[in-house]
Amino acid sequence: MNFRCFSVILGVAACLNLTSCGNSSVISLDYLPQNGRMMRGAPDFAVGEFKDKRGEKPQTLGHVRLPIGPSVDTIQTRLPVSDVVRNAFGYALESRGMLATEVKGRFILTGEIQDLRSQLLVHPYGYARIRVNVVEATSGRVLFTQVYEGERQSTAYRPGSGSPVPVLRELTSRALQDCVDRALDDTRMRQQIGASVDDRPRYSPGML
């Protein structure tokens, strides 16, 4: 899979109107590389399976609710959440130069999606909690495991101000990205598995 397609495939909300989707809005999440803030490394990593342990349907992210009463909209992803998370890690590795160029790398990232949700009661909210395992490819031994979180919230939603779905998409995208970035840029993880870190300065737009 070419992870360079991730921001295109998962970058556009497919449905923005609460009523036109029959009480179900399908969104796509994105990953935006933060040049100059990411820790680069060697292309030693492949991406394995991220099991969905949320207890939700595979493509359900959450619900839009009024303060009183049932949900008025269900937020869903185009792909199963397990694929969305796997793609996010793949694109994040590629952005850091860490995605293996061969079929197998030295290490394989696997994990469990403990929570990934998008919700609105009063405040639009996005949250991600993922256990990330670094597995030695040759032996299958787990070298490192840790739970990472990401959380984003915006100001209170005003009914009648338009669809909240684009805001929820953005908050959930950034919560997932925060979780992924914290995992891959964890210096303790890199030191424990012996992964290289590339700290050489790199030019980006605006640098002279």
PDB file of C-alpha atoms in Angstrom:
ATOM      1  CA  MET A   1       0.000   0.000   0.000  1.00  0.00           C
ATOM      2  CA  ASN A   2       1.231   3.491  -0.835  1.00  0.00           C
ATOM      3  CA  PHE A   3       0.784   5.508   2.316  1.00  0.00           C
ATOM      4  CA  ARG A   4       1.356   8.751   0.390  1.00  0.00           C
ATOM      5  CA  CYS A   5      -2.254   8.399  -0.707  1.00  0.00           C
ATOM      6  CA  PHE A   6      -3.454   8.514   2.890  1.00  0.00           C
ATOM      7  CA  SER A   7      -4.013  12.267   3.099  1.00  0.00           C
ATOM      8  CA  VAL A   8      -5.966  12.183  -0.160  1.00  0.00           C
ATOM      9  CA  ILE A   9      -7.999   9.063   0.589  1.00  0.00           C
ATOM     10  CA  LEU A  10      -8.725  10.044   4.179  1.00  0.00           C
ATOM     11  CA  GLY A  11      -8.678  13.822   3.824  1.00  0.00           C
ATOM     12  CA  VAL A  12     -12.164  14.848   2.670  1.00  0.00           C
ATOM     13  CA  ALA A  13     -15.421  14.617   4.577  1.00  0.00           C
ATOM     14  CA  ALA A  14     -17.827  12.604   2.482  1.00  0.00           C
ATOM     15  CA  CYS A  15     -20.952  13.937   4.128  1.00  0.00           C
ATOM     16  CA  LEU A  16     -21.403  17.245   5.901  1.00  0.00           C
ATOM     17  CA  ASN A  17     -25.173  17.675   6.288  1.00  0.00           C
ATOM     18  CA  LEU A  18     -26.853  16.090   9.291  1.00  0.00           C
ATOM     19  CA  THR A  19     -30.232  15.621   7.682  1.00  0.00           C
ATOM     20  CA  SER A  20     -29.288  14.635   4.137  1.00  0.00           C
ATOM     21  CA  CYS A  21     -27.443  11.500   5.263  1.00  0.00           C
ATOM     22  CA  GLY A  22     -30.397   9.841   6.963  1.00  0.00           C
ATOM     23  CA  ASN A  23     -29.019  10.431  10.478  1.00  0.00           C
ATOM     24  CA  SER A  24     -25.617   9.036   9.507  1.00  0.00           C
ATOM     25  CA  SER A  25     -22.604  11.130   8.455  1.00  0.00           C
ATOM     26  CA  VAL A  26     -19.610   9.454   6.836  1.00  0.00           C
ATOM     27  CA  ILE A  27     -16.309  11.262   7.379  1.00  0.00           C
ATOM     28  CA  SER A  28     -12.678  10.710   6.478  1.00  0.00           C
ATOM     29  CA  LEU A  29      -9.779  11.487   8.797  1.00  0.00           C
ATOM     30  CA  ASP A  30      -6.421  12.919   7.755  1.00  0.00           C
ATOM     31  CA  TYR A  31      -2.798  13.077   8.904  1.00  0.00           C
ATOM     32  CA  LEU A  32      -0.829  16.308   8.421  1.00  0.00           C
ATOM     33  CA  PRO A  33       2.970  15.905   8.821  1.00  0.00           C
ATOM     34  CA  GLN A  34       4.511  18.536  11.107  1.00  0.00           C
ATOM     35  CA  ASN A  35       7.796  19.313   9.384  1.00  0.00           C
ATOM     36  CA  GLY A  36      10.518  20.292  11.820  1.00  0.00           C
ATOM     37  CA  ARG A  37       8.704  18.742  14.788  1.00  0.00           C
ATOM     38  CA  MET A  38       8.936  15.051  13.910  1.00  0.00           C
ATOM     39  CA  MET A  39      11.821  12.798  14.948  1.00  0.00           C
ATOM     40  CA  ARG A  40      13.173  11.127  11.845  1.00  0.00           C
ATOM     41  CA  GLY A  41      14.777   7.695  11.767  1.00  0.00           C
ATOM     42  CA  ALA A  42      15.915   4.773   9.634  1.00  0.00           C
ATOM     43  CA  PRO A  43      13.433   2.820   7.447  1.00  0.00           C
ATOM     44  CA  ASP A  44      13.193  -0.099   9.870  1.00  0.00           C
ATOM     45  CA  PHE A  45       9.455  -0.288  10.529  1.00  0.00           C
ATOM     46  CA  ALA A  46       6.508  -2.108   8.966  1.00  0.00           C
ATOM     47  CA  VAL A  47       2.887  -1.782  10.084  1.00  0.00           C
ATOM     48  CA  GLY A  48       0.934  -4.788  11.267  1.00  0.00           C
ATOM     49  CA  GLU A  49      -2.564  -5.229  12.663  1.00  0.00           C
ATOM     50  CA  PHE A  50      -4.300  -2.792  15.004  1.00  0.00           C
ATOM     51  CA  LYS A  51      -7.204  -4.632  16.611  1.00  0.00           C
ATOM     52  CA  ASP A  52     -10.382  -2.695  17.284  1.00  0.00           C
ATOM     53  CA  LYS A  53     -11.245  -3.217  20.959  1.00  0.00           C
ATOM     54  CA  ARG A  54     -13.698  -0.334  21.306  1.00  0.00           C
ATOM     55  CA  GLY A  55     -16.859  -2.417  21.466  1.00  0.00           C
ATOM     56  CA  GLU A  56     -18.379  -0.411  18.597  1.00  0.00           C
ATOM     57  CA  LYS A  57     -19.285  -1.290  15.045  1.00  0.00           C
ATOM     58  CA  PRO A  58     -16.136  -1.281  12.858  1.00  0.00           C
ATOM     59  CA  GLN A  59     -16.934   2.062  11.190  1.00  0.00           C
ATOM     60  CA  THR A  60     -18.716   3.902  14.013  1.00  0.00           C
ATOM     61  CA  LEU A  61     -16.861   6.836  15.603  1.00  0.00           C
ATOM     62  CA  GLY A  62     -19.596   8.308  17.770  1.00  0.00           C
ATOM     63  CA  HIS A  63     -22.776  10.302  17.965  1.00  0.00           C
ATOM     64  CA  VAL A  64     -24.150  13.806  17.829  1.00  0.00           C
ATOM     65  CA  ARG A  65     -26.640  14.254  20.655  1.00  0.00           C
ATOM     66  CA  LEU A  66     -28.828  16.993  21.998  1.00  0.00           C
ATOM     67  CA  PRO A  67     -28.554  17.723  25.746  1.00  0.00           C
ATOM     68  CA  ILE A  68     -31.833  15.828  26.198  1.00  0.00           C
ATOM     69  CA  GLY A  69     -32.991  12.968  24.022  1.00  0.00           C
ATOM     70  CA  PRO A  70     -31.537  10.392  21.658  1.00  0.00           C
ATOM     71  CA  SER A  71     -28.677  10.894  19.221  1.00  0.00           C
ATOM     72  CA  VAL A  72     -29.579  12.899  16.111  1.00  0.00           C
ATOM     73  CA  ASP A  73     -26.652  11.684  14.015  1.00  0.00           C
ATOM     74  CA  THR A  74     -24.127   8.842  13.928  1.00  0.00           C
ATOM     75  CA  ILE A  75     -20.555   9.618  12.824  1.00  0.00           C
ATOM     76  CA  GLN A  76     -18.952   6.875  10.738  1.00  0.00           C
ATOM     77  CA  THR A  77     -15.713   6.361   8.839  1.00  0.00           C
ATOM     78  CA  ARG A  78     -15.516   5.210   5.211  1.00  0.00           C
ATOM     79  CA  LEU A  79     -13.044   2.467   6.165  1.00  0.00           C
ATOM     80  CA  PRO A  80     -13.053   0.293   9.290  1.00  0.00           C
ATOM     81  CA  VAL A  81     -11.432   2.133  12.185  1.00  0.00           C
ATOM     82  CA  SER A  82      -8.714  -0.553  12.340  1.00  0.00           C
ATOM     83  CA  ASP A  83      -7.688   0.350   8.779  1.00  0.00           C
ATOM     84  CA  VAL A  84      -7.845   4.087   9.494  1.00  0.00           C
ATOM     85  CA  VAL A  85      -5.436   3.706  12.429  1.00  0.00           C
ATOM     86  CA  ARG A  86      -3.124   1.388  10.510  1.00  0.00           C
ATOM     87  CA  ASN A  87      -2.994   3.875   7.629  1.00  0.00           C
ATOM     88  CA  ALA A  88      -2.266   6.744  10.029  1.00  0.00           C
ATOM     89  CA  PHE A  89       0.758   4.915  11.473  1.00  0.00           C
ATOM     90  CA  GLY A  90       1.957   3.997   7.992  1.00  0.00           C
ATOM     91  CA  TYR A  91       1.781   7.548   6.734  1.00  0.00           C
ATOM     92  CA  ALA A  92       3.401   8.896   9.913  1.00  0.00           C
ATOM     93  CA  LEU A  93       6.297   6.434   9.538  1.00  0.00           C
ATOM     94  CA  GLU A  94       6.722   7.351   5.892  1.00  0.00           C
ATOM     95  CA  SER A  95       6.741  11.071   6.757  1.00  0.00           C
ATOM     96  CA  ARG A  96       9.644  10.398   9.141  1.00  0.00           C
ATOM     97  CA  GLY A  97      11.589   8.256   6.680  1.00  0.00           C
ATOM     98  CA  MET A  98      10.983   5.254   8.939  1.00  0.00           C
ATOM     99  CA  LEU A  99       8.732   3.072   6.774  1.00  0.00           C
ATOM    100  CA  ALA A 100      10.567  -0.031   5.561  1.00  0.00           C
ATOM    101  CA  THR A 101      11.207  -0.048   1.837  1.00  0.00           C
ATOM    102  CA  GLU A 102      11.210  -3.845   1.745  1.00  0.00           C
ATOM    103  CA  VAL A 103       8.350  -6.218   2.581  1.00  0.00           C
ATOM    104  CA  LYS A 104       9.654  -6.666   6.120  1.00  0.00           C
ATOM    105  CA  GLY A 105      11.424  -4.222   8.395  1.00  0.00           C
ATOM    106  CA  ARG A 106      13.387  -4.882  11.561  1.00  0.00           C
ATOM    107  CA  PHE A 107      10.346  -3.930  13.617  1.00  0.00           C
ATOM    108  CA  ILE A 108       6.599  -4.291  13.188  1.00  0.00           C
ATOM    109  CA  LEU A 109       4.101  -1.938  14.801  1.00  0.00           C
ATOM    110  CA  THR A 110       0.945  -3.610  16.077  1.00  0.00           C
ATOM    111  CA  GLY A 111      -1.568  -2.634  18.695  1.00  0.00           C
ATOM    112  CA  GLU A 112      -5.060  -2.303  20.103  1.00  0.00           C
ATOM    113  CA  ILE A 113      -7.472   0.554  19.564  1.00  0.00           C
ATOM    114  CA  GLN A 114      -8.891   1.000  23.034  1.00  0.00           C
ATOM    115  CA  ASP A 115     -10.817   4.140  22.113  1.00  0.00           C
ATOM    116  CA  LEU A 116     -11.304   6.360  19.081  1.00  0.00           C
ATOM    117  CA  ARG A 117     -14.376   8.520  19.121  1.00  0.00           C
ATOM    118  CA  SER A 118     -16.011  11.653  17.860  1.00  0.00           C
ATOM    119  CA  GLN A 119     -18.902  13.055  19.853  1.00  0.00           C
ATOM    120  CA  LEU A 120     -21.027  16.101  20.503  1.00  0.00           C
ATOM    121  CA  LEU A 121     -23.198  16.708  23.523  1.00  0.00           C
ATOM    122  CA  VAL A 122     -22.360  20.319  24.354  1.00  0.00           C
ATOM    123  CA  HIS A 123     -18.732  20.573  23.204  1.00  0.00           C
ATOM    124  CA  PRO A 124     -17.467  18.887  20.016  1.00  0.00           C
ATOM    125  CA  TYR A 125     -14.868  16.354  21.144  1.00  0.00           C
ATOM    126  CA  GLY A 126     -12.375  13.894  19.661  1.00  0.00           C
ATOM    127  CA  TYR A 127     -10.402  11.289  21.599  1.00  0.00           C
ATOM    128  CA  ALA A 128      -7.961   8.480  20.813  1.00  0.00           C
ATOM    129  CA  ARG A 129      -6.325   5.883  23.072  1.00  0.00           C
ATOM    130  CA  ILE A 130      -4.180   3.204  21.458  1.00  0.00           C
ATOM    131  CA  ARG A 131      -1.835   0.552  22.829  1.00  0.00           C
ATOM    132  CA  VAL A 132       1.191   0.381  20.552  1.00  0.00           C
ATOM    133  CA  ASN A 133       3.496  -2.653  20.442  1.00  0.00           C
ATOM    134  CA  VAL A 134       6.905  -2.751  18.781  1.00  0.00           C
ATOM    135  CA  VAL A 135       7.568  -6.333  17.680  1.00  0.00           C
ATOM    136  CA  GLU A 136      10.905  -7.737  16.544  1.00  0.00           C
ATOM    137  CA  ALA A 137      10.223  -9.043  13.051  1.00  0.00           C
ATOM    138  CA  THR A 138      12.610 -12.004  13.175  1.00  0.00           C
ATOM    139  CA  SER A 139      11.502 -13.425  16.521  1.00  0.00           C
ATOM    140  CA  GLY A 140       7.990 -12.060  17.065  1.00  0.00           C
ATOM    141  CA  ARG A 141       9.109 -10.822  20.484  1.00  0.00           C
ATOM    142  CA  VAL A 142       7.421  -7.678  21.854  1.00  0.00           C
ATOM    143  CA  LEU A 143      10.234  -5.233  22.559  1.00  0.00           C
ATOM    144  CA  PHE A 144       8.118  -2.338  23.774  1.00  0.00           C
ATOM    145  CA  THR A 145       4.476  -1.672  24.612  1.00  0.00           C
ATOM    146  CA  GLN A 146       2.779   1.516  25.777  1.00  0.00           C
ATOM    147  CA  VAL A 147      -0.637   3.195  25.717  1.00  0.00           C
ATOM    148  CA  TYR A 148      -0.807   6.633  24.083  1.00  0.00           C
ATOM    149  CA  GLU A 149      -3.628   9.163  24.092  1.00  0.00           C
ATOM    150  CA  GLY A 150      -4.747  12.181  22.118  1.00  0.00           C
ATOM    151  CA  GLU A 151      -7.609  14.538  22.979  1.00  0.00           C
ATOM    152  CA  ARG A 152      -9.103  17.610  21.317  1.00  0.00           C
ATOM    153  CA  GLN A 153     -12.144  19.729  22.206  1.00  0.00           C
ATOM    154  CA  SER A 154     -13.594  22.966  20.868  1.00  0.00           C
ATOM    155  CA  THR A 155     -15.959  25.594  22.206  1.00  0.00           C
ATOM    156  CA  ALA A 156     -19.614  24.801  22.773  1.00  0.00           C
ATOM    157  CA  TYR A 157     -21.653  24.132  19.643  1.00  0.00           C
ATOM    158  CA  ARG A 158     -24.505  26.548  18.977  1.00  0.00           C
ATOM    159  CA  PRO A 159     -27.546  24.825  17.452  1.00  0.00           C
ATOM    160  CA  GLY A 160     -28.465  26.422  14.149  1.00  0.00           C
ATOM    161  CA  SER A 161     -24.891  27.538  13.408  1.00  0.00           C
ATOM    162  CA  GLY A 162     -24.399  24.863  10.743  1.00  0.00           C
ATOM    163  CA  SER A 163     -23.355  21.256  10.698  1.00  0.00           C
ATOM    164  CA  PRO A 164     -20.911  20.256  13.480  1.00  0.00           C
ATOM    165  CA  VAL A 165     -19.574  17.351  11.409  1.00  0.00           C
ATOM    166  CA  PRO A 166     -16.570  19.217   9.867  1.00  0.00           C
ATOM    167  CA  VAL A 167     -15.487  20.338  13.355  1.00  0.00           C
ATOM    168  CA  LEU A 168     -15.809  16.796  14.682  1.00  0.00           C
ATOM    169  CA  ARG A 169     -13.796  15.448  11.762  1.00  0.00           C
ATOM    170  CA  GLU A 170     -10.979  17.934  12.438  1.00  0.00           C
ATOM    171  CA  LEU A 171     -10.922  17.308  16.195  1.00  0.00           C
ATOM    172  CA  THR A 172     -10.858  13.528  15.773  1.00  0.00           C
ATOM    173  CA  SER A 173      -8.172  13.719  13.079  1.00  0.00           C
ATOM    174  CA  ARG A 174      -5.937  15.792  15.334  1.00  0.00           C
ATOM    175  CA  ALA A 175      -6.604  13.598  18.400  1.00  0.00           C
ATOM    176  CA  LEU A 176      -5.580  10.517  16.404  1.00  0.00           C
ATOM    177  CA  GLN A 177      -2.535  12.322  15.019  1.00  0.00           C
ATOM    178  CA  ASP A 178      -1.450  13.431  18.504  1.00  0.00           C
ATOM    179  CA  CYS A 179      -1.662   9.810  19.657  1.00  0.00           C
ATOM    180  CA  VAL A 180       0.336   8.530  16.661  1.00  0.00           C
ATOM    181  CA  ASP A 181       2.992  11.249  16.928  1.00  0.00           C
ATOM    182  CA  ARG A 182       3.507  10.642  20.646  1.00  0.00           C
ATOM    183  CA  ALA A 183       4.038   6.958  19.959  1.00  0.00           C
ATOM    184  CA  LEU A 184       6.536   7.365  17.128  1.00  0.00           C
ATOM    185  CA  ASP A 185       8.456  10.249  18.718  1.00  0.00           C
ATOM    186  CA  ASP A 186       8.743   8.550  22.108  1.00  0.00           C
ATOM    187  CA  THR A 187      12.481   8.668  22.896  1.00  0.00           C
ATOM    188  CA  ARG A 188      12.089   5.954  25.531  1.00  0.00           C
ATOM    189  CA  MET A 189      10.651   3.613  22.908  1.00  0.00           C
ATOM    190  CA  ARG A 190      13.461   4.315  20.468  1.00  0.00           C
ATOM    191  CA  GLN A 191      16.151   3.861  23.076  1.00  0.00           C
ATOM    192  CA  GLN A 192      14.660   0.616  24.368  1.00  0.00           C
ATOM    193  CA  ILE A 193      14.472  -1.052  20.941  1.00  0.00           C
ATOM    194  CA  GLY A 194      17.739   0.438  19.677  1.00  0.00           C
ATOM    195  CA  ALA A 195      16.167   2.361  16.798  1.00  0.00           C
ATOM    196  CA  SER A 196      18.229   5.137  15.267  1.00  0.00           C
ATOM    197  CA  VAL A 197      17.228   8.787  15.534  1.00  0.00           C
ATOM    198  CA  ASP A 198      18.067  11.265  12.795  1.00  0.00           C
ATOM    199  CA  ASP A 199      18.368  14.725  14.342  1.00  0.00           C
ATOM    200  CA  ARG A 200      20.078  16.457  11.416  1.00  0.00           C
ATOM    201  CA  PRO A 201      18.486  19.850  10.622  1.00  0.00           C
ATOM    202  CA  ARG A 202      16.295  19.752   7.524  1.00  0.00           C
ATOM    203  CA  TYR A 203      14.999  22.641   5.473  1.00  0.00           C
ATOM    204  CA  SER A 204      11.315  23.336   5.275  1.00  0.00           C
ATOM    205  CA  PRO A 205       9.375  26.266   3.785  1.00  0.00           C
ATOM    206  CA  GLY A 206      10.176  29.450   5.662  1.00  0.00           C
ATOM    207  CA  MET A 207      13.654  28.364   6.771  1.00  0.00           C
ATOM    208  CA  LEU A 208      16.607  30.376   5.437  1.00  0.00           C
TER     209      LEU A 208
END
